[in-house]
Tab-separated table of C-alpha atoms and ligand atoms in Angstrom:
chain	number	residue	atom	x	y	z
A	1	UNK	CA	127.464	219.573	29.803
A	2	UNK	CA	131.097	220.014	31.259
A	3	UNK	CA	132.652	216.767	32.215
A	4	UNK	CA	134.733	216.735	35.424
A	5	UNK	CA	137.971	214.520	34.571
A	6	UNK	CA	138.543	212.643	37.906
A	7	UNK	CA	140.234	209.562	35.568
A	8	UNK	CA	143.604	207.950	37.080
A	9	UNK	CA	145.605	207.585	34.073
A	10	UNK	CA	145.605	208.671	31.362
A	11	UNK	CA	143.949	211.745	33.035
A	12	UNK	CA	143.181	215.250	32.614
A	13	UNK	CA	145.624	217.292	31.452
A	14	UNK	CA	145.815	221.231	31.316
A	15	UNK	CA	143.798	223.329	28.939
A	16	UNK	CA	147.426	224.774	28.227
A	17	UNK	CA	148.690	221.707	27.324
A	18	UNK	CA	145.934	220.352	24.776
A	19	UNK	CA	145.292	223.656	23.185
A	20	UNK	CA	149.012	224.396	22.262
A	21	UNK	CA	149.807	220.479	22.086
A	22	UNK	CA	146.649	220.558	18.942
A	23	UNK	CA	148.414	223.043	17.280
A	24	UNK	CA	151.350	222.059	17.099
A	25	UNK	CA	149.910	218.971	15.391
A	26	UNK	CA	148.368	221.512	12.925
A	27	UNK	CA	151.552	223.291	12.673
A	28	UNK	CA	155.082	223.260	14.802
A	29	UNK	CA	156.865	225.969	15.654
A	30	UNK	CA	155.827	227.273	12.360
A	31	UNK	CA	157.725	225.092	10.336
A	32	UNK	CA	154.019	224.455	8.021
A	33	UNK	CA	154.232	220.626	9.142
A	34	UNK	CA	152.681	218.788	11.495
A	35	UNK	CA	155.035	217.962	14.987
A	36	UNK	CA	153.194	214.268	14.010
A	37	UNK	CA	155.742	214.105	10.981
A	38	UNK	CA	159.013	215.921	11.551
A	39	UNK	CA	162.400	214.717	12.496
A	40	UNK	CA	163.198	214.267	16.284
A	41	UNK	CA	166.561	215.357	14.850
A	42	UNK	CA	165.390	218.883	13.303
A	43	UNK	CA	166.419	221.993	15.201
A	44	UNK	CA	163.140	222.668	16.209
A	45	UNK	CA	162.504	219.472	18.019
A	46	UNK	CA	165.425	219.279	19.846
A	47	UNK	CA	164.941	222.738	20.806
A	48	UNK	CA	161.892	221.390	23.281
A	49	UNK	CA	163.627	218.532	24.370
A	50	UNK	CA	166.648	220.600	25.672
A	51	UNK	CA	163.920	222.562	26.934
A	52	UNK	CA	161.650	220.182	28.361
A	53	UNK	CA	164.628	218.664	30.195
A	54	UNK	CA	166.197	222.105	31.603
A	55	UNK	CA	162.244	223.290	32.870
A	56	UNK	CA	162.612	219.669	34.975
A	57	UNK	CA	165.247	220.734	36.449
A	58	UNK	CA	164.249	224.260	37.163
A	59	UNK	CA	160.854	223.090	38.657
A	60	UNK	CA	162.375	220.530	40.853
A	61	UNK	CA	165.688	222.404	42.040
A	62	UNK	CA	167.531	219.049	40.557
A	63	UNK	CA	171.055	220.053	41.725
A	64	UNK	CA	174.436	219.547	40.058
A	65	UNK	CA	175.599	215.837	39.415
A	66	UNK	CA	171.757	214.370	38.040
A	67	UNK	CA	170.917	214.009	34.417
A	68	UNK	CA	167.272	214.291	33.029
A	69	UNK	CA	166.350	211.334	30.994
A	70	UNK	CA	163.307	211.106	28.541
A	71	UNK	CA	162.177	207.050	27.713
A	72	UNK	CA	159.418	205.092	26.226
A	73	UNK	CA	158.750	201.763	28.055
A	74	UNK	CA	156.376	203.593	30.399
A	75	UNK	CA	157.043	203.503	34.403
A	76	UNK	CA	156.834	199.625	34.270
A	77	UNK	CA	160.158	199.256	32.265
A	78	UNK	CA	161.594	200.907	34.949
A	79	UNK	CA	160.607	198.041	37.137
A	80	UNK	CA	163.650	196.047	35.178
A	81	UNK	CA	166.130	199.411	34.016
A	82	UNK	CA	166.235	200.243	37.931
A	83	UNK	CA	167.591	197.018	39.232
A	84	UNK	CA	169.657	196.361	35.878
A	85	UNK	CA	171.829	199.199	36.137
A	86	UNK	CA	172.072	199.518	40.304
A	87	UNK	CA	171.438	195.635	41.820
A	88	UNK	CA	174.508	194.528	42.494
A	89	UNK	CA	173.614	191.877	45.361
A	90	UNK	CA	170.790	193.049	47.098
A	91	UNK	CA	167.732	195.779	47.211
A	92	UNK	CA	165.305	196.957	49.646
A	93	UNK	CA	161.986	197.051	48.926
A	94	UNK	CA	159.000	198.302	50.337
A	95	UNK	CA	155.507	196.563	49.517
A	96	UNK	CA	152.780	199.609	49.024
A	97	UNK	CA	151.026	198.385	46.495
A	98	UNK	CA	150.123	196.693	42.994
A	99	UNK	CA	152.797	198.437	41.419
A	100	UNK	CA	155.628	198.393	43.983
A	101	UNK	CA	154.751	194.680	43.817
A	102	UNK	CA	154.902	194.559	40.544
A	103	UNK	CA	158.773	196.721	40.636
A	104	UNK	CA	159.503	194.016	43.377
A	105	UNK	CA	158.929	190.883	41.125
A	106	UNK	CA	161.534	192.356	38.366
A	107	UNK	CA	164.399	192.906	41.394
A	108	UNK	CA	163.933	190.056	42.389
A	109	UNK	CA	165.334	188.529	39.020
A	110	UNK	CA	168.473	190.327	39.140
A	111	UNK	CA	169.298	189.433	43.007
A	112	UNK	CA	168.507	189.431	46.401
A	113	UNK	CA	165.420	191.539	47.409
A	114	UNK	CA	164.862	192.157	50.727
A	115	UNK	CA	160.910	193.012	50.975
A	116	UNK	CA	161.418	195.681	54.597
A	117	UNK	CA	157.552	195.713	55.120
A	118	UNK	CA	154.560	195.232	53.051
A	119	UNK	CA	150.782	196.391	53.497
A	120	UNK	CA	149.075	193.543	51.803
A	121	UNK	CA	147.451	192.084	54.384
A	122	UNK	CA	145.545	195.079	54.595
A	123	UNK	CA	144.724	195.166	50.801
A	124	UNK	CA	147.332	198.114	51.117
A	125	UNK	CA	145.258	200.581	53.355
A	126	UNK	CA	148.274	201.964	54.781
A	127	UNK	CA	151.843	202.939	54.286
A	128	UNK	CA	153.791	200.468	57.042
A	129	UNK	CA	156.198	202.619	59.280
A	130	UNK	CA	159.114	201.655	61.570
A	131	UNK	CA	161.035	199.310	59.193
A	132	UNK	CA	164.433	198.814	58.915
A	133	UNK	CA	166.500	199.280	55.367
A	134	UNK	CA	169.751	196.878	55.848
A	135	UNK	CA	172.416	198.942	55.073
A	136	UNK	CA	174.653	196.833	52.834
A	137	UNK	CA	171.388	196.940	50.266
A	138	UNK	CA	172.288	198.754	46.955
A	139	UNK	CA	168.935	200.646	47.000
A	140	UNK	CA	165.975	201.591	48.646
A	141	UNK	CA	162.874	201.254	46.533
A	142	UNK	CA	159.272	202.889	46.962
A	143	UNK	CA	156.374	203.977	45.166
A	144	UNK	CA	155.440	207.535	46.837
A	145	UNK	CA	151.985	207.664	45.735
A	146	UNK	CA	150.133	204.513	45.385
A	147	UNK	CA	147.413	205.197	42.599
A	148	UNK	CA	145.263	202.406	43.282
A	149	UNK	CA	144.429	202.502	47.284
A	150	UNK	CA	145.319	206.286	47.237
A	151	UNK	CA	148.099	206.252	50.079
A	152	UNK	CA	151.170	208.466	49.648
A	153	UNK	CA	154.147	209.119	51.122
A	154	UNK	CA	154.413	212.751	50.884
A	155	UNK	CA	157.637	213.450	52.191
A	156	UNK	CA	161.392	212.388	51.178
A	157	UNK	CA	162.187	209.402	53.489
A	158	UNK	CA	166.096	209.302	55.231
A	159	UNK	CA	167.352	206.458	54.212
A	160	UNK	CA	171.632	205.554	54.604
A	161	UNK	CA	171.518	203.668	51.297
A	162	UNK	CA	170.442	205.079	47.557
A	163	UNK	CA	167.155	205.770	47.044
A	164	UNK	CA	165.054	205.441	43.951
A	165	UNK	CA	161.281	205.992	43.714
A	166	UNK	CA	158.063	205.436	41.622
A	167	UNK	CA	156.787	209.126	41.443
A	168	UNK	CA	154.288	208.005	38.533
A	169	UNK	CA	151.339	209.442	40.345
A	170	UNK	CA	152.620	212.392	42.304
A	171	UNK	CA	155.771	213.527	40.789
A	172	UNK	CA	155.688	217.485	40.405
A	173	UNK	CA	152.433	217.976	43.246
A	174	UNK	CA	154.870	218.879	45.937
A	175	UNK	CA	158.502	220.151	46.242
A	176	UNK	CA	160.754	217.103	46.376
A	177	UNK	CA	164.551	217.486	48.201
A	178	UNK	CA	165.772	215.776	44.572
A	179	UNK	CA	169.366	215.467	46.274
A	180	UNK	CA	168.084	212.316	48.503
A	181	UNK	CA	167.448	210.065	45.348
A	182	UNK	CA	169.669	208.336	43.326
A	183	UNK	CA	166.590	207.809	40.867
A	184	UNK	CA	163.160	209.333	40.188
A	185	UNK	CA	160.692	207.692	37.906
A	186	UNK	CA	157.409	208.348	36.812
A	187	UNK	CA	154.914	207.760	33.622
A	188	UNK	CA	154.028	210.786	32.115
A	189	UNK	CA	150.083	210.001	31.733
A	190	UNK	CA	148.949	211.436	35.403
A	191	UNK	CA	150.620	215.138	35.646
A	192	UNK	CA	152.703	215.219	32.708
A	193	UNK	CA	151.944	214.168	29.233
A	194	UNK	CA	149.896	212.245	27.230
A	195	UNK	CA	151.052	208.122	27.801
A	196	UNK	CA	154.357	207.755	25.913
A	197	UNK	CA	157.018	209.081	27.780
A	198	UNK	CA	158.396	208.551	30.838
A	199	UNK	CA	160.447	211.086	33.004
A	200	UNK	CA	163.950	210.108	34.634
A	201	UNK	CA	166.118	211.838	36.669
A	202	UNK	CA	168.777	209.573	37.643
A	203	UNK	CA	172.128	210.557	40.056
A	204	UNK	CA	175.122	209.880	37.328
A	205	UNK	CA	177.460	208.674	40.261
A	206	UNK	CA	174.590	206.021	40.868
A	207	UNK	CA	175.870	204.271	37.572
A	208	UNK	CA	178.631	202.290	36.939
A	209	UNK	CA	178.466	199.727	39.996
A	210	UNK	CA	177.534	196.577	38.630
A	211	UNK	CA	179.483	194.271	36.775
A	212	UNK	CA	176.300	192.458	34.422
A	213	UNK	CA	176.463	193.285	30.609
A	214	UNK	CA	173.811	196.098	30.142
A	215	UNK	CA	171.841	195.525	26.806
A	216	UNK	CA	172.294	199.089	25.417
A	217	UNK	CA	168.825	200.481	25.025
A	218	UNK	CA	168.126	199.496	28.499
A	219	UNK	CA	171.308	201.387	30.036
A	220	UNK	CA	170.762	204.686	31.641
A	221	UNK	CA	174.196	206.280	30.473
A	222	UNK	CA	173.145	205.563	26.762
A	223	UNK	CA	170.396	207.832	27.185
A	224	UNK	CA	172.482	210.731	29.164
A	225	UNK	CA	175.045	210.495	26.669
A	226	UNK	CA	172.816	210.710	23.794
A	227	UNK	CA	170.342	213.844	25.458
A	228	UNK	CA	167.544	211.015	25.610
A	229	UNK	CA	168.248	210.907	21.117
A	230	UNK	CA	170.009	207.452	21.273
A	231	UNK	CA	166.691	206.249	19.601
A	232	UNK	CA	163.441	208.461	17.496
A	233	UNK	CA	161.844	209.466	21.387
A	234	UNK	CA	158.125	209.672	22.494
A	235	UNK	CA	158.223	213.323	20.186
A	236	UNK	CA	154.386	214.075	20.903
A	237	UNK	CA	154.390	213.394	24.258
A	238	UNK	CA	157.746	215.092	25.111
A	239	UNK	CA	156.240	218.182	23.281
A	240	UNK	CA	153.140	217.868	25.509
A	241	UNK	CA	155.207	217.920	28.451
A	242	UNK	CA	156.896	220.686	27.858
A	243	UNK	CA	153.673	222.772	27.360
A	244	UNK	CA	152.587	220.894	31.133
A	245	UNK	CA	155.880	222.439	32.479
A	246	UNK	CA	155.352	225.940	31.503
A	247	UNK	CA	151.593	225.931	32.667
A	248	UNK	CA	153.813	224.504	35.987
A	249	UNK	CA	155.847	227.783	35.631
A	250	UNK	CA	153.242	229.883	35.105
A	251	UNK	CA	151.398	228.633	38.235
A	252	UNK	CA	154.003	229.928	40.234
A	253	UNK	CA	155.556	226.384	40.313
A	254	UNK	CA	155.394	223.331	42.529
A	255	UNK	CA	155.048	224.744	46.009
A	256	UNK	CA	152.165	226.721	44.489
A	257	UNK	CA	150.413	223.857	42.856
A	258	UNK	CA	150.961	221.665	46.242
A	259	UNK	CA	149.232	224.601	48.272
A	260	UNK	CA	146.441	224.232	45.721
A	261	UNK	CA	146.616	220.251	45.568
A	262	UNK	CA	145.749	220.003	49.241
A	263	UNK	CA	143.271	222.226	49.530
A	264	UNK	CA	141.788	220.305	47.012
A	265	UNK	CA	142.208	217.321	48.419
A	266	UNK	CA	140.924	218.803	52.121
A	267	UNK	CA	137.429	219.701	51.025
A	268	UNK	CA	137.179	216.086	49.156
A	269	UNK	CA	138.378	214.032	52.317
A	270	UNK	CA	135.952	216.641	54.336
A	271	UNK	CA	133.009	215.925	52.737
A	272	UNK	CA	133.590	212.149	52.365
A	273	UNK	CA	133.761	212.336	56.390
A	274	UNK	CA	130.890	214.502	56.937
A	275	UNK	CA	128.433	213.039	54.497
A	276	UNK	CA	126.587	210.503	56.091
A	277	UNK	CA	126.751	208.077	53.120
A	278	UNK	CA	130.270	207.795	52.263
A	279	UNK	CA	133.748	206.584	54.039
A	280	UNK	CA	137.545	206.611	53.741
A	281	UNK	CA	139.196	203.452	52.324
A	282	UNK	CA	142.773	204.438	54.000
A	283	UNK	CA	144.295	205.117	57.256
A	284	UNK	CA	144.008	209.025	57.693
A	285	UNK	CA	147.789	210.073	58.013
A	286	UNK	CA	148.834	207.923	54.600
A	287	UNK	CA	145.826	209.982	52.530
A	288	UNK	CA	146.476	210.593	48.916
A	289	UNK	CA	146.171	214.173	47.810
A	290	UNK	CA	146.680	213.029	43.921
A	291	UNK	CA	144.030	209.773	44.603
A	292	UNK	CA	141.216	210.328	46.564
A	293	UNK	CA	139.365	206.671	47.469
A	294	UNK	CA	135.947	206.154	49.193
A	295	UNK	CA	133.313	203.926	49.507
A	296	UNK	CA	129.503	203.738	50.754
A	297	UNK	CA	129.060	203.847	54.634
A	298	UNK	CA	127.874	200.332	55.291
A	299	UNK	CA	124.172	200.714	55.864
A	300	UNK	CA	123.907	202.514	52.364
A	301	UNK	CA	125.856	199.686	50.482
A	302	UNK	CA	123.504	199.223	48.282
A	303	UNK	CA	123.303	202.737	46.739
A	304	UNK	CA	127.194	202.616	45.095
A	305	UNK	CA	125.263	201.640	41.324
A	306	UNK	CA	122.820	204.560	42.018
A	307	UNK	CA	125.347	207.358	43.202
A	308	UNK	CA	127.450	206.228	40.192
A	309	UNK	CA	124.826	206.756	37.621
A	310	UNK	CA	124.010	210.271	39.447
A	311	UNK	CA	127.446	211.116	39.490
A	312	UNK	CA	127.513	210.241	35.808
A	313	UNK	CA	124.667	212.082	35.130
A	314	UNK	CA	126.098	215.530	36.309
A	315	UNK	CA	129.029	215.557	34.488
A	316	UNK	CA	131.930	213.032	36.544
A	317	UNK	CA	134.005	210.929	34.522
A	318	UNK	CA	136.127	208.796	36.267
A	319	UNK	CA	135.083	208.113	39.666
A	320	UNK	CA	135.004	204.094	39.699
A	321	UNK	CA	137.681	202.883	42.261
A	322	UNK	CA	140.207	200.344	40.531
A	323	UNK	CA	138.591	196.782	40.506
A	324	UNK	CA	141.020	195.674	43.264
A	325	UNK	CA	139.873	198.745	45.780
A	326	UNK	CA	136.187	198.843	44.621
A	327	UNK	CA	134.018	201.730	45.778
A	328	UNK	CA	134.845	205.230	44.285
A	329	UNK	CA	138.634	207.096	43.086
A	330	UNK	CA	138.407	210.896	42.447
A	331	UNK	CA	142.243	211.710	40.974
A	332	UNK	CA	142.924	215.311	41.644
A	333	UNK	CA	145.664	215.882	39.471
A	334	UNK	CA	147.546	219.334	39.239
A	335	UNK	CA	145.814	219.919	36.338
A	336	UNK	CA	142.280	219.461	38.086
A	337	UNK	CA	140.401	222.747	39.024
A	338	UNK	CA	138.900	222.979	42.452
A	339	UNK	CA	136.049	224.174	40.699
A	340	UNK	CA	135.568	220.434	39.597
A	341	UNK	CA	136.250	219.284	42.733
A	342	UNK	CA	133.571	221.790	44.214
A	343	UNK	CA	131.454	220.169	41.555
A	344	UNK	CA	131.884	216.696	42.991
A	345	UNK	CA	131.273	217.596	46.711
A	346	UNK	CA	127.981	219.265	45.683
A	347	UNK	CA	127.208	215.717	43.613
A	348	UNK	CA	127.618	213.992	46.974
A	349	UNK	CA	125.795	216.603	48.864
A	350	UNK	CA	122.794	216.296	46.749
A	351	UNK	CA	122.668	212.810	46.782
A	352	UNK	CA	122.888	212.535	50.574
A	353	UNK	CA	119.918	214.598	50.851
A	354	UNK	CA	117.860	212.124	48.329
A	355	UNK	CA	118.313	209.628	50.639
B	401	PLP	C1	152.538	204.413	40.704
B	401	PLP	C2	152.538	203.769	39.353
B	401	PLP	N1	153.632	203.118	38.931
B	401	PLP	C3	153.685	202.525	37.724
B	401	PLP	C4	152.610	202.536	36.871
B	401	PLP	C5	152.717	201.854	35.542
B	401	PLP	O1	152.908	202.809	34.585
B	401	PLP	P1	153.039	202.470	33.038
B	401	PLP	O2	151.657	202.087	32.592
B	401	PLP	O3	153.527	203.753	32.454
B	401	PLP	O4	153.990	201.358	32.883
B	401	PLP	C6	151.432	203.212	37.252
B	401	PLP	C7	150.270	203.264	36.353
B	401	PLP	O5	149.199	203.646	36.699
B	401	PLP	C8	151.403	203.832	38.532
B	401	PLP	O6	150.306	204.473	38.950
């Protein structure tokens, strides 16, 4: 039976990617050796990563003046390398989340952090609006797409002061104005690459301003100098990224996949507010397009085990919400097809009319 890949991370990648990613572990770039067990110094390896970094910028429209930076650690290194090379005195933060949480508790041991508004009363049902970012902070700090609760921020905030941002769980679904960010982060395990690598692309003007001793590895202008060789790199996972950014390409690019991304995500919120069993966790203008979260409609609580199992039983993998949101998360990836979406809406259909 197919399996629909709804899974948050590590999630479903593109048949592109796996195909050409297996055989290059058979054989790269016909060198008769695996990619598993060549230099990240040979020609042909370097050749991608020069690659993988210039198809970055291509996708994204990164202008003049930002570097592309490729890093193990995963996003949650970043949490320290962001504040480490930009907190001078003090950041602003804003609280969306587990995981901008979790960024905020590594500021806050390099200096002040100034939290601007946080959603946690709420268990993070919403993205808070109207806050003020003091203007003598170093940075602004957000996560645009909060995995977990599935509330985004799909749009490039104005902001007087730098901006970096957690795009672990969005980055490439939309067209983002690069030239407002100072840095851009994000894992590669949602719509990049297998776990393993994370993407960077950091402003090099942004660099420089603080006076703490950096510890090398953990300094962004180590990395630019180096073309992200300072150290052996992620070389799987870069190579599997590259293969995600030509499928990009191919697609016709971002604004194409975001046109297909929220029609996705349309018919998915439609049905989960038509069906008479099932409800929205999140407050209707913050909806994710990448993480769709739901739960049962109140009078059919007790049927979350049951639609689960059926769910199961037709071919969905990955549908259990995160144990702090409960209820149901369908990720809809850029590598998801609607047709698996379509395949999940029917699932829901048919088990409203059971009961
Ligand atoms: C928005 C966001 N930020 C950070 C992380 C942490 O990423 P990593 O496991 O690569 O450290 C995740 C993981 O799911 C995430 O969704």
């Amino acid at each position: 039976m197919k399996k629909h890949n709804f899974s948050a991370g590590p999630s479903i990648l593109s048949e592109f990617t796996i195909k050409t990613t297996a055989a290059a572990v058979e054989n790269f770039a016909g060198m008769g050796l695996s990619i598993l067990e060549i230099s990240h110094r040979s020609k042909e390896f370097v050749a991608v990563s020069d690659e993988a970094r210039a198809m970055v910028k291509e996708l994204l429209d990164v202008p003049s003046g930002y570097e592309v930076v490729f890093l193990g650690g995963g996003a949650s290194l970043q949490f320290c390398m962001v504040p480490y090379n930009l907190l001078a005195k003090k950041a602003a933060y804003l609280d969306t989340g587990t995981w901008a949480s979790n960024a905020i508790k590594e500021a806050k041991l390099f200096g002040e952090v100034d939290v601007v508004a946080s959603s946690k009363e709420a268990n993070y049902t919403y993205i808070p609006k109207g806050y003020t970012i003091p203007e003598d902070a170093d940075y602004f700090h957000f996560t645009s797409n909060n995995t977990i609760y599935g509330t985004e921020m799909r749009y490039d905030p104005d902001v007087k002061v730098r901006m970096v941002c957690d795009m672990s769980s969005d980055m490439f679904s939309r067209p983002v104005d690069v030239s407002k960010y100072d840095i851009i982060y994000a894992g590669a395990q949602k719509n990049l690459a297998p776990a393993g690598v994370t993407l960077i692309i950091v402003r090099e003007e942004a660099l420089g301003h603080v006076e703490r001793a950096i510890p090398t590895m953990l300094d962004y202008r180590t990395h630019i100098k180096k073309e992200s060789m300072f150290n052996t790199p992620p070389v799987l996972p870069i190579y599997s990224a590259l293969q995600t950014l030509k499928w990009y390409k191919e697609q016709g690019g971002v604004k194409a996949i975001e046109k297909i991304n929220l029609e996705k995500a349309a018919i998915l919120y439609d049905e989960i507010d038509g069906n008479k069993l099932f409800k929205g966790t999140v407050a209707v203008e913050d909806r994710s397009i990448m993480n769709v979260c739901f739960i049962m409609n109140d009078e059919y609580k007790e049927l979350e085990a049951d639609f689960a199992s059926f769910a199961a039983a037709a071919g969905m993998v990955g549908i259990k919400g995160h144990r702090s949101a409960g209820g149901f998360r369908a990720s809809l990836y850029n590598a998801m097809p609607k047709s698996s979406v379509e395949a999940l809406i029917t699932c829901m259909k048919e088990f409203e009319k059971q009961h």
